[in-house]
Phi, psi and omega in degrees: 000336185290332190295317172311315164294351168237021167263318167290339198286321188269315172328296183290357144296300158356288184291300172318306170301315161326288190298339176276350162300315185279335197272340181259317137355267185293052224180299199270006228233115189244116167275156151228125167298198223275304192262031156075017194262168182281149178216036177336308224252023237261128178316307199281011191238324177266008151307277189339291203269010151254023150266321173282346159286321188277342150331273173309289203307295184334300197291314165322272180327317172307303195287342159286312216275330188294307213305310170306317182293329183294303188325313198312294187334284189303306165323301181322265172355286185313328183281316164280002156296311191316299177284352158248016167272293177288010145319281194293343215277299190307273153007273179303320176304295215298345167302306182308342170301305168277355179221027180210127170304336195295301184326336205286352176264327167262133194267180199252351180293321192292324146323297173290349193282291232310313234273325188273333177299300208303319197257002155288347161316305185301305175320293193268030153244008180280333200255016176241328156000280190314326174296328188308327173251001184254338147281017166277286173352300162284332168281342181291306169325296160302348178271319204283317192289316179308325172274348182280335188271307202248345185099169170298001178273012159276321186309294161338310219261306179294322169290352178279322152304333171293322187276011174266334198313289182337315187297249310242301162332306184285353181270332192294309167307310200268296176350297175278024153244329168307307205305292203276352167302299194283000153311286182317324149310310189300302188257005136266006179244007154229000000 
């Protein structure tokens, strides 16, 4: 179900960028009547363009209520991986406990802290998972409206985003050896 909510949440962004398209359009966009006067401000050019305002806000509003609800979803899910891992994590100490000395130098509470940081990982990749296979998607979807609306001169804009993708990849990697360097520090120094 989440996935459905969030094929909607991106159609009404979609859609938002569109209307906001039109709206600025219809912003730039000059009539002349019948004598040659600007006839700009005409009931049937200002309907338009508070329809394509009332568009956006709709898409807007669509796309709040999916989104959250996909987070609700998704959250879930990670929170009951999370609580039967550190169950079973719990669990097996406690065998371990009754029937082996080696533990007894180490306590089991600092065992279990180590053990829900760890297993707190499952939360926030339950709710990010759903993108690995749905932004390639979406990005392609946005290159093809983008070339259809705008010409091959988006494609320029767009590869240019695409060459942050490598940064960004490489910011992530060391971000997560700082992360996990001072997880090393942290639980060797307590």
């Amino acid at each position: 179900f989440a996935q459905v909510v969030y094929v909607i949440s991106s159609l009404a962004r979609v859609g938002q960028a569109i209307a906001l398209g039109m709206l600025i359009e219809q912003f730039s966009f000059t009539e002349y009547n019948d004598d040659g006067r600007n006839d700009t401000a005409s009931p049937s050019n200002v309907r338009r363009g508070y329809g394509y305002a009332g568009i956006l806000v709709v898409c807007g509003i669509v796309f709040l209520l999916c989104k959250q609800r996909q987070f609700f979803i998704t959250y879930r899910h990670g929170m009951h991986l999370r609580i039967g891992f550190v169950g079973a994590i719990y669990a097996k100490l406690l065998r371990l406990n009754s029937i082996s000395s080696v533990t007894d130098s180490i306590p089991s509470g600092r065992i279990m802290n180590i053990a829900s940081n760890d297993v707190e990982r499952f939360l926030h990749a339950s709710n990010l998972i759903m993108f690995l296979f749905w932004s390639p998607i979406e990005a392609i979807g946005v290159l093809i409206l983008g070339i259809h609306v705008i010409g091959l001169s988006f494609v320029a804009g767009y590869g240019l985003l695409l060459l942050f993708v490598p940064l960004q990849f490489y910011l992530g990697k060391r971000f997560a050896t700082l992360r996990s360097n001072s997880l090393l520090l942290l639980h060797t120094t307590s």
